[in-house]
Amino acid sequence: MSKNAVLKEYETLAGKAAPDGRRRLLRRLGDLFGAGSLASKATSRDLFADVVGRVLEDVPVKVRTEVARRLAADDQAPRKLVLRLAGDHIVVADPLLRTSVVLTDDDLVRLASEQSVDHLLAISRRATLSKAVTEILVQRGDRAVLHAVTGNNGAEFSEAAFDMLVRCAGNDEVLQENLAGRNDLTATVVEWLRPLLTEELTIRLAKADIAASQEGLDRLVMVTAKRIETELMEVRQTRIDASIMADDIRSGVRDLDSVVESLVRADRALDIALVIEGLSEAEGVDVSRLIFRKESGPIAVLCKDIGLGTKAFMAVARLRERRLKRAAPVTRAEIELYSRMSPEEAHRAIRVLKERRKPEKQAS
């Protein structure tokens, strides 16, 4: 009997079997696929996925977990079935999210965007992770996810992801240590890390009972400092340049829209954020973080409040589209929101924000 004939026979049984029979059927199908009996042809794999899909709903988590574990180790597993189980209960999904090579970056981005924090934690422990995936993990993950992904040497991070991690690391020693130990730090992270190279590093080494002489520690600090000195200077220069641009715009020497459009063409998102921050009256707002957030409202309000034109904002919105890996319709909706927003509405929103912050400033 041919492979497809065997599968069609099982398909018939799938529609008739009682729950206990379906469990046995599912296990038998898993045995066949795991043994390579059905994995050699795409048609067989597709039919296998269809048959298994028909019985999945009626079997307990334990049985679905068995199937998921077998599929996780198989680089020829049916993608449709792997995707379905990867969005299942975390006990079922975990082995697939951690190890299945069938899952693409696009699959992982979608799963990370839609599933639970437990699913994010499993994804964060994959052998390798692209920048697109880690951005979602950092945006949606809790502390455990941030610890896992920053401790993963196979994970790559975009500038936006590193910026978000820096903001979260203030009182988190594990996150600080993970970031300090990475060799792919961006200039933004370096600027934050520099003060930690003496006091914080010494404290962490002492807490971990690591035997390090003062001479050895000093040597470590010197080597690390030399490696990051160039990047640190670049960051300082960026902040100086942004401050000068903001002053020139305020005094009328330079045109706001022209400056922003020029920075967009150079893909200098951090500079754009610093210029907006320098011109805005919304004190205490971290624009460098807002510019990488998915929500359109906050960045739109800030841009409208400082008088950024619609054309220039369109350029910013498209930069955000590239950085956030989002769909074009979302960008169009963001631009439409901006074009409908009046300067008065933006000014009112900023005034409300400033009033809300007054008690915080008085308390501090």
C-alpha positions as a Markdown table, in Angstrom:
| # | Residue | x | y | z |
|---|---|---|---|---|
| 1 | Met | 0.0 | 0.0 | 0.0 |
| 2 | Ser | 1.4 | 3.5 | -0.9 |
| 3 | Lys | 2.1 | 6.1 | 1.7 |
| 4 | Asn | -0.7 | 8.3 | 0.6 |
| 5 | Ala | -3.1 | 5.4 | 0.6 |
| 6 | Val | -2.0 | 4.7 | 4.2 |
| 7 | Leu | -2.7 | 8.3 | 5.1 |
| 8 | Lys | -6.1 | 8.3 | 3.4 |
| 9 | Glu | -7.0 | 5.2 | 5.4 |
| 10 | Tyr | -6.0 | 7.0 | 8.6 |
| 11 | Glu | -7.9 | 10.1 | 7.5 |
| 12 | Thr | -11.1 | 8.0 | 7.3 |
| 13 | Leu | -10.4 | 6.6 | 10.7 |
| 14 | Ala | -9.8 | 10.1 | 12.1 |
| 15 | Gly | -13.4 | 11.0 | 11.3 |
| 16 | Lys | -14.8 | 7.9 | 13.0 |
| 17 | Ala | -12.6 | 7.2 | 15.9 |
| 18 | Ala | -13.7 | 7.8 | 19.5 |
| 19 | Pro | -11.4 | 9.9 | 21.7 |
| 20 | Asp | -9.3 | 7.0 | 22.9 |
| 21 | Gly | -9.0 | 5.7 | 19.4 |
| 22 | Arg | -7.9 | 9.2 | 18.2 |
| 23 | Arg | -5.1 | 9.3 | 20.7 |
| 24 | Arg | -3.8 | 5.9 | 19.5 |
| 25 | Leu | -4.2 | 7.1 | 15.9 |
| 26 | Leu | -2.2 | 10.3 | 16.6 |
| 27 | Arg | 0.6 | 8.4 | 18.3 |
| 28 | Arg | 0.8 | 5.9 | 15.4 |
| 29 | Leu | 0.9 | 8.8 | 12.9 |
| 30 | Gly | 3.7 | 10.4 | 15.0 |
| 31 | Asp | 5.6 | 7.1 | 14.9 |
| 32 | Leu | 5.3 | 6.8 | 11.1 |
| 33 | Phe | 6.4 | 10.4 | 10.5 |
| 34 | Gly | 9.2 | 10.2 | 13.1 |
| 35 | Ala | 10.5 | 7.0 | 11.5 |
| 36 | Gly | 10.7 | 8.8 | 8.1 |
| 37 | Ser | 7.9 | 6.7 | 6.6 |
| 38 | Leu | 6.0 | 9.8 | 5.5 |
| 39 | Ala | 8.5 | 12.6 | 5.5 |
| 40 | Ser | 10.1 | 12.1 | 2.1 |
| 41 | Lys | 7.4 | 13.7 | 0.0 |
| 42 | Ala | 5.7 | 17.1 | 0.3 |
| 43 | Thr | 2.3 | 15.6 | -0.6 |
| 44 | Ser | 2.7 | 13.1 | 2.2 |
| 45 | Arg | 3.7 | 15.8 | 4.7 |
| 46 | Asp | 0.7 | 17.9 | 3.7 |
| 47 | Leu | -1.7 | 15.0 | 4.0 |
| 48 | Phe | -0.1 | 14.0 | 7.4 |
| 49 | Ala | -0.7 | 17.6 | 8.6 |
| 50 | Asp | -4.4 | 17.5 | 7.5 |
| 51 | Val | -5.0 | 14.1 | 9.2 |
| 52 | Val | -3.3 | 15.1 | 12.5 |
| 53 | Gly | -5.1 | 18.5 | 12.4 |
| 54 | Arg | -8.5 | 16.7 | 12.4 |
| 55 | Val | -7.7 | 14.8 | 15.6 |
| 56 | Leu | -5.7 | 17.4 | 17.6 |
| 57 | Glu | -8.7 | 19.1 | 19.1 |
| 58 | Asp | -10.0 | 15.9 | 20.8 |
| 59 | Val | -6.7 | 14.7 | 22.4 |
| 60 | Pro | -5.3 | 15.8 | 25.7 |
| 61 | Val | -2.3 | 18.1 | 26.2 |
| 62 | Lys | 0.0 | 15.2 | 27.0 |
| 63 | Val | -0.6 | 13.6 | 23.6 |
| 64 | Arg | -0.2 | 16.9 | 21.7 |
| 65 | Thr | 3.1 | 17.5 | 23.6 |
| 66 | Glu | 4.4 | 14.1 | 22.4 |
| 67 | Val | 3.6 | 15.0 | 18.8 |
| 68 | Ala | 5.2 | 18.5 | 19.3 |
| 69 | Arg | 8.4 | 17.0 | 20.7 |
| 70 | Arg | 8.8 | 14.7 | 17.7 |
| 71 | Leu | 8.1 | 17.5 | 15.2 |
| 72 | Ala | 10.5 | 19.8 | 17.0 |
| 73 | Ala | 13.5 | 17.6 | 16.1 |
| 74 | Asp | 12.4 | 17.1 | 12.5 |
| 75 | Asp | 13.6 | 19.7 | 9.9 |
| 76 | Gln | 11.0 | 18.2 | 7.4 |
| 77 | Ala | 8.0 | 18.6 | 9.7 |
| 78 | Pro | 4.9 | 20.0 | 8.1 |
| 79 | Arg | 5.1 | 23.8 | 8.7 |
| 80 | Lys | 1.3 | 24.2 | 8.9 |
| 81 | Leu | 1.2 | 21.7 | 11.8 |
| 82 | Val | 4.3 | 23.1 | 13.5 |
| 83 | Leu | 2.7 | 26.6 | 13.4 |
| 84 | Arg | -0.5 | 25.3 | 14.9 |
| 85 | Leu | 1.2 | 23.5 | 17.8 |
| 86 | Ala | 3.6 | 26.5 | 18.3 |
| 87 | Gly | 0.5 | 28.5 | 19.3 |
| 88 | Asp | -0.9 | 25.8 | 21.5 |
| 89 | His | -0.6 | 25.6 | 25.3 |
| 90 | Ile | 2.9 | 26.4 | 26.4 |
| 91 | Val | 3.6 | 22.8 | 27.4 |
| 92 | Val | 2.9 | 21.8 | 23.9 |
| 93 | Ala | 4.5 | 24.8 | 22.1 |
| 94 | Asp | 7.7 | 25.0 | 24.2 |
| 95 | Pro | 9.9 | 22.4 | 22.3 |
| 96 | Leu | 8.9 | 23.8 | 18.9 |
| 97 | Leu | 9.5 | 27.4 | 19.9 |
| 98 | Arg | 12.9 | 26.6 | 21.3 |
| 99 | Thr | 14.3 | 24.3 | 18.6 |
| 100 | Ser | 12.2 | 23.9 | 15.5 |
| 101 | Val | 14.1 | 25.0 | 12.4 |
| 102 | Val | 10.8 | 24.9 | 10.4 |
| 103 | Leu | 9.7 | 28.2 | 12.0 |
| 104 | Thr | 10.8 | 31.2 | 10.0 |
| 105 | Asp | 11.6 | 34.6 | 11.3 |
| 106 | Asp | 8.2 | 35.8 | 10.1 |
| 107 | Asp | 6.6 | 33.0 | 12.0 |
| 108 | Leu | 8.5 | 33.8 | 15.2 |
| 109 | Val | 7.7 | 37.5 | 14.9 |
| 110 | Arg | 3.9 | 36.7 | 14.5 |
| 111 | Leu | 4.0 | 34.2 | 17.4 |
| 112 | Ala | 5.9 | 36.6 | 19.6 |
| 113 | Ser | 3.4 | 39.4 | 18.8 |
| 114 | Glu | 0.3 | 37.3 | 19.6 |
| 115 | Gln | 1.2 | 34.6 | 22.2 |
| 116 | Ser | 1.7 | 34.7 | 25.9 |
| 117 | Val | 4.8 | 35.7 | 27.9 |
| 118 | Asp | 5.6 | 32.0 | 28.4 |
| 119 | His | 5.7 | 31.6 | 24.7 |
| 120 | Leu | 8.1 | 34.6 | 24.4 |
| 121 | Leu | 10.4 | 33.0 | 27.1 |
| 122 | Ala | 10.6 | 29.8 | 25.0 |
| 123 | Ile | 11.4 | 31.8 | 21.9 |
| 124 | Ser | 14.1 | 33.8 | 23.7 |
| 125 | Arg | 16.0 | 30.5 | 24.3 |
| 126 | Arg | 16.4 | 29.6 | 20.7 |
| 127 | Ala | 20.0 | 29.0 | 19.5 |
| 128 | Thr | 19.8 | 32.1 | 17.2 |
| 129 | Leu | 17.5 | 35.1 | 17.1 |
| 130 | Ser | 17.3 | 37.8 | 14.5 |
| 131 | Lys | 16.9 | 41.5 | 15.2 |
| 132 | Ala | 13.3 | 41.5 | 14.1 |
| 133 | Val | 12.4 | 38.8 | 16.6 |
| 134 | Thr | 14.3 | 40.2 | 19.6 |
| 135 | Glu | 12.6 | 43.6 | 19.1 |
| 136 | Ile | 9.2 | 42.0 | 19.7 |
| 137 | Leu | 10.6 | 40.0 | 22.7 |
| 138 | Val | 12.0 | 43.2 | 24.2 |
| 139 | Gln | 8.8 | 45.2 | 23.6 |
| 140 | Arg | 6.4 | 42.5 | 25.0 |
| 141 | Gly | 8.6 | 40.5 | 27.4 |
| 142 | Asp | 8.6 | 40.6 | 31.1 |
| 143 | Arg | 11.8 | 40.5 | 33.2 |
| 144 | Ala | 12.4 | 36.8 | 32.8 |
| 145 | Val | 12.2 | 37.2 | 29.0 |
| 146 | Leu | 14.6 | 40.2 | 29.0 |
| 147 | His | 17.1 | 38.2 | 31.2 |
| 148 | Ala | 16.9 | 35.2 | 28.9 |
| 149 | Val | 17.3 | 37.0 | 25.6 |
| 150 | Thr | 20.1 | 39.3 | 26.7 |
| 151 | Gly | 21.9 | 36.2 | 28.1 |
| 152 | Asn | 21.6 | 34.5 | 24.7 |
| 153 | Asn | 24.8 | 34.9 | 22.8 |
| 154 | Gly | 23.0 | 33.8 | 19.6 |
| 155 | Ala | 20.6 | 36.8 | 19.8 |
| 156 | Glu | 21.1 | 39.9 | 17.7 |
| 157 | Phe | 19.7 | 43.3 | 18.7 |
| 158 | Ser | 18.7 | 46.4 | 16.8 |
| 159 | Glu | 19.5 | 49.9 | 18.0 |
| 160 | Ala | 15.8 | 50.2 | 19.0 |
| 161 | Ala | 15.9 | 47.0 | 21.1 |
| 162 | Phe | 19.1 | 48.0 | 22.8 |
| 163 | Asp | 17.6 | 51.4 | 23.6 |
| 164 | Met | 14.6 | 49.8 | 25.2 |
| 165 | Leu | 16.8 | 47.4 | 27.2 |
| 166 | Val | 18.9 | 50.3 | 28.6 |
| 167 | Arg | 15.7 | 52.0 | 29.9 |
| 168 | Cys | 14.7 | 48.8 | 31.7 |
| 169 | Ala | 18.1 | 48.1 | 33.2 |
| 170 | Gly | 18.2 | 50.8 | 35.8 |
| 171 | Asn | 17.4 | 48.7 | 38.9 |
| 172 | Asp | 17.9 | 45.2 | 37.4 |
| 173 | Glu | 21.3 | 43.9 | 38.2 |
| 174 | Val | 20.9 | 40.7 | 36.1 |
| 175 | Leu | 20.0 | 42.7 | 33.0 |
| 176 | Gln | 22.9 | 45.1 | 33.7 |
| 177 | Glu | 25.3 | 42.2 | 33.9 |
| 178 | Asn | 24.0 | 40.5 | 30.8 |
| 179 | Leu | 24.3 | 43.7 | 28.8 |
| 180 | Ala | 27.8 | 44.5 | 30.2 |
| 181 | Gly | 28.9 | 41.0 | 29.1 |
| 182 | Arg | 27.8 | 41.4 | 25.5 |
| 183 | Asn | 30.3 | 42.2 | 22.7 |
| 184 | Asp | 27.8 | 43.8 | 20.3 |
| 185 | Leu | 26.9 | 46.9 | 22.3 |
| 186 | Thr | 25.7 | 49.9 | 20.5 |
| 187 | Ala | 26.9 | 53.4 | 21.2 |
| 188 | Thr | 23.8 | 54.2 | 23.2 |
| 189 | Val | 24.4 | 51.2 | 25.5 |
| 190 | Val | 28.0 | 52.1 | 25.9 |
| 191 | Glu | 27.1 | 55.6 | 27.1 |
| 192 | Trp | 25.0 | 54.0 | 29.8 |
| 193 | Leu | 27.5 | 51.3 | 30.6 |
| 194 | Arg | 30.6 | 53.5 | 31.2 |
| 195 | Pro | 29.7 | 54.6 | 34.8 |
| 196 | Leu | 29.1 | 51.0 | 35.7 |
| 197 | Leu | 32.6 | 49.9 | 34.8 |
| 198 | Thr | 34.0 | 50.7 | 38.3 |
| 199 | Glu | 31.5 | 50.7 | 41.2 |
| 200 | Glu | 28.8 | 48.4 | 39.7 |
| 201 | Leu | 31.2 | 45.9 | 38.2 |
| 202 | Thr | 33.2 | 45.7 | 41.4 |
| 203 | Ile | 30.0 | 45.1 | 43.4 |
| 204 | Arg | 28.7 | 42.5 | 41.1 |
| 205 | Leu | 32.1 | 40.6 | 41.1 |
| 206 | Ala | 32.1 | 40.7 | 44.9 |
| 207 | Lys | 28.6 | 39.5 | 45.2 |
| 208 | Ala | 29.3 | 36.6 | 42.8 |
| 209 | Asp | 32.4 | 35.7 | 45.0 |
| 210 | Ile | 34.7 | 35.9 | 42.0 |
| 211 | Ala | 38.3 | 36.1 | 43.0 |
| 212 | Ala | 39.6 | 39.1 | 41.2 |
| 213 | Ser | 42.6 | 41.1 | 42.3 |
| 214 | Gln | 42.4 | 44.9 | 42.1 |
| 215 | Glu | 45.1 | 44.7 | 39.5 |
| 216 | Gly | 43.1 | 42.3 | 37.4 |
| 217 | Leu | 39.9 | 44.3 | 37.8 |
| 218 | Asp | 41.7 | 47.5 | 36.8 |
| 219 | Arg | 43.1 | 45.8 | 33.7 |
| 220 | Leu | 39.6 | 44.6 | 32.8 |
| 221 | Val | 38.2 | 48.2 | 33.1 |
| 222 | Met | 41.0 | 49.6 | 31.0 |
| 223 | Val | 40.6 | 47.1 | 28.2 |
| 224 | Thr | 36.8 | 47.6 | 28.1 |
| 225 | Ala | 37.2 | 51.4 | 28.3 |
| 226 | Lys | 39.6 | 51.4 | 25.3 |
| 227 | Arg | 37.2 | 49.3 | 23.3 |
| 228 | Ile | 34.3 | 51.6 | 23.8 |
| 229 | Glu | 36.0 | 55.0 | 23.9 |
| 230 | Thr | 35.5 | 55.7 | 20.2 |
| 231 | Glu | 31.8 | 54.8 | 20.3 |
| 232 | Leu | 31.3 | 56.9 | 23.5 |
| 233 | Met | 32.8 | 60.0 | 21.7 |
| 234 | Glu | 30.4 | 59.4 | 18.8 |
| 235 | Val | 27.4 | 59.4 | 21.1 |
| 236 | Arg | 28.5 | 62.6 | 22.9 |
| 237 | Gln | 29.0 | 64.2 | 19.5 |
| 238 | Thr | 25.5 | 63.1 | 18.4 |
| 239 | Arg | 24.0 | 64.7 | 21.5 |
| 240 | Ile | 26.0 | 67.9 | 20.9 |
| 241 | Asp | 24.9 | 68.0 | 17.2 |
| 242 | Ala | 21.3 | 67.4 | 18.1 |
| 243 | Ser | 21.4 | 70.2 | 20.7 |
| 244 | Ile | 22.9 | 72.6 | 18.1 |
| 245 | Met | 20.3 | 71.7 | 15.5 |
| 246 | Ala | 17.5 | 72.3 | 18.0 |
| 247 | Asp | 18.9 | 75.7 | 19.0 |
| 248 | Asp | 19.3 | 76.6 | 15.3 |
| 249 | Ile | 15.7 | 75.6 | 14.6 |
| 250 | Arg | 14.4 | 77.6 | 17.6 |
| 251 | Ser | 16.3 | 80.7 | 16.5 |
| 252 | Gly | 15.1 | 80.4 | 12.8 |
| 253 | Val | 18.6 | 79.6 | 11.4 |
| 254 | Arg | 17.4 | 76.2 | 10.2 |
| 255 | Asp | 14.1 | 74.8 | 9.1 |
| 256 | Leu | 12.6 | 72.0 | 11.2 |
| 257 | Asp | 11.1 | 70.0 | 8.4 |
| 258 | Ser | 14.3 | 70.1 | 6.4 |
| 259 | Val | 16.4 | 69.0 | 9.3 |
| 260 | Val | 14.1 | 66.1 | 10.1 |
| 261 | Glu | 13.8 | 64.9 | 6.5 |
| 262 | Ser | 17.6 | 65.0 | 6.2 |
| 263 | Leu | 18.0 | 62.9 | 9.4 |
| 264 | Val | 15.4 | 60.4 | 8.1 |
| 265 | Arg | 17.3 | 60.0 | 4.8 |
| 266 | Ala | 20.5 | 59.3 | 6.9 |
| 267 | Asp | 18.5 | 56.8 | 9.0 |
| 268 | Arg | 19.4 | 58.7 | 12.2 |
| 269 | Ala | 16.4 | 57.9 | 14.4 |
| 270 | Leu | 18.2 | 58.7 | 17.7 |
| 271 | Asp | 19.1 | 62.2 | 16.3 |
| 272 | Ile | 15.5 | 62.8 | 15.3 |
| 273 | Ala | 14.3 | 61.9 | 18.8 |
| 274 | Leu | 16.9 | 64.2 | 20.4 |
| 275 | Val | 15.9 | 67.1 | 18.2 |
| 276 | Ile | 12.2 | 66.6 | 19.1 |
| 277 | Glu | 13.1 | 66.3 | 22.7 |
| 278 | Gly | 15.2 | 69.5 | 22.5 |
| 279 | Leu | 12.2 | 71.5 | 21.0 |
| 280 | Ser | 9.4 | 70.0 | 23.1 |
| 281 | Glu | 8.0 | 71.6 | 26.2 |
| 282 | Ala | 7.0 | 68.1 | 27.5 |
| 283 | Glu | 9.7 | 67.8 | 30.2 |
| 284 | Gly | 10.8 | 64.4 | 31.3 |
| 285 | Val | 9.5 | 62.6 | 28.2 |
| 286 | Asp | 12.0 | 60.1 | 26.8 |
| 287 | Val | 11.5 | 60.6 | 23.0 |
| 288 | Ser | 14.2 | 58.2 | 22.1 |
| 289 | Arg | 12.0 | 55.5 | 23.5 |
| 290 | Leu | 8.7 | 56.8 | 22.2 |
| 291 | Ile | 10.0 | 56.9 | 18.6 |
| 292 | Phe | 10.4 | 53.1 | 18.7 |
| 293 | Arg | 7.0 | 52.4 | 20.3 |
| 294 | Lys | 4.2 | 50.9 | 18.2 |
| 295 | Glu | 1.6 | 53.4 | 19.4 |
| 296 | Ser | 1.2 | 56.3 | 17.1 |
| 297 | Gly | -0.4 | 58.8 | 19.5 |
| 298 | Pro | 2.5 | 59.9 | 21.7 |
| 299 | Ile | 5.1 | 60.6 | 18.9 |
| 300 | Ala | 2.4 | 62.2 | 16.7 |
| 301 | Val | 1.4 | 64.6 | 19.5 |
| 302 | Leu | 5.0 | 65.6 | 20.2 |
| 303 | Cys | 5.7 | 66.2 | 16.5 |
| 304 | Lys | 2.5 | 68.2 | 16.0 |
| 305 | Asp | 3.3 | 70.2 | 19.1 |
| 306 | Ile | 6.7 | 71.4 | 17.9 |
| 307 | Gly | 5.2 | 72.3 | 14.4 |
| 308 | Leu | 6.5 | 69.4 | 12.3 |
| 309 | Gly | 4.8 | 69.5 | 8.8 |
| 310 | Thr | 2.8 | 66.6 | 7.5 |
| 311 | Lys | 5.3 | 65.8 | 4.8 |
| 312 | Ala | 8.2 | 65.6 | 7.3 |
| 313 | Phe | 6.1 | 63.5 | 9.6 |
| 314 | Met | 5.4 | 61.1 | 6.7 |
| 315 | Ala | 9.1 | 60.6 | 6.5 |
| 316 | Val | 9.3 | 59.9 | 10.2 |
| 317 | Ala | 6.4 | 57.4 | 10.0 |
| 318 | Arg | 8.1 | 55.5 | 7.1 |
| 319 | Leu | 11.3 | 55.3 | 9.2 |
| 320 | Arg | 9.2 | 53.9 | 12.0 |
| 321 | Glu | 7.7 | 51.4 | 9.6 |
| 322 | Arg | 11.2 | 50.1 | 8.6 |
| 323 | Arg | 12.4 | 50.0 | 12.2 |
| 324 | Leu | 9.3 | 48.4 | 13.7 |
| 325 | Lys | 8.8 | 46.0 | 10.7 |
| 326 | Arg | 5.2 | 47.0 | 10.5 |
| 327 | Ala | 2.7 | 46.9 | 7.6 |
| 328 | Ala | 2.2 | 49.8 | 5.3 |
| 329 | Pro | -1.5 | 50.2 | 6.2 |
| 330 | Val | -0.5 | 50.9 | 9.8 |
| 331 | Thr | 1.8 | 53.7 | 8.6 |
| 332 | Arg | -0.9 | 55.2 | 6.4 |
| 333 | Ala | -3.3 | 55.2 | 9.4 |
| 334 | Glu | -0.6 | 57.0 | 11.5 |
| 335 | Ile | -0.1 | 59.6 | 8.8 |
| 336 | Glu | -3.9 | 60.1 | 8.5 |
| 337 | Leu | -4.1 | 60.5 | 12.3 |
| 338 | Tyr | -1.4 | 63.2 | 12.1 |
| 339 | Ser | -3.0 | 65.1 | 9.3 |
| 340 | Arg | -6.3 | 65.2 | 11.2 |
| 341 | Met | -4.8 | 66.3 | 14.5 |
| 342 | Ser | -4.8 | 70.1 | 15.0 |
| 343 | Pro | -1.9 | 72.0 | 16.7 |
| 344 | Glu | -4.4 | 73.1 | 19.4 |
| 345 | Glu | -5.2 | 69.4 | 20.2 |
| 346 | Ala | -1.5 | 68.6 | 20.5 |
| 347 | His | -0.8 | 71.7 | 22.7 |
| 348 | Arg | -3.7 | 70.7 | 24.9 |
| 349 | Ala | -2.4 | 67.2 | 25.3 |
| 350 | Ile | 1.1 | 68.5 | 26.3 |
| 351 | Arg | -0.5 | 70.9 | 28.8 |
| 352 | Val | -2.4 | 68.0 | 30.4 |
| 353 | Leu | 0.8 | 65.9 | 30.5 |
| 354 | Lys | 2.7 | 68.8 | 32.2 |
| 355 | Glu | -0.1 | 69.2 | 34.8 |
| 356 | Arg | 0.0 | 65.5 | 35.6 |
| 357 | Arg | 3.7 | 65.7 | 36.1 |
| 358 | Lys | 3.6 | 68.6 | 38.5 |
| 359 | Pro | 2.9 | 66.4 | 41.6 |
| 360 | Glu | 5.7 | 64.1 | 40.6 |
| 361 | Lys | 8.2 | 67.0 | 40.3 |
| 362 | Gln | 7.0 | 68.5 | 43.7 |
| 363 | Ala | 7.4 | 65.1 | 45.4 |
| 364 | Ser | 10.9 | 64.7 | 44.1 |
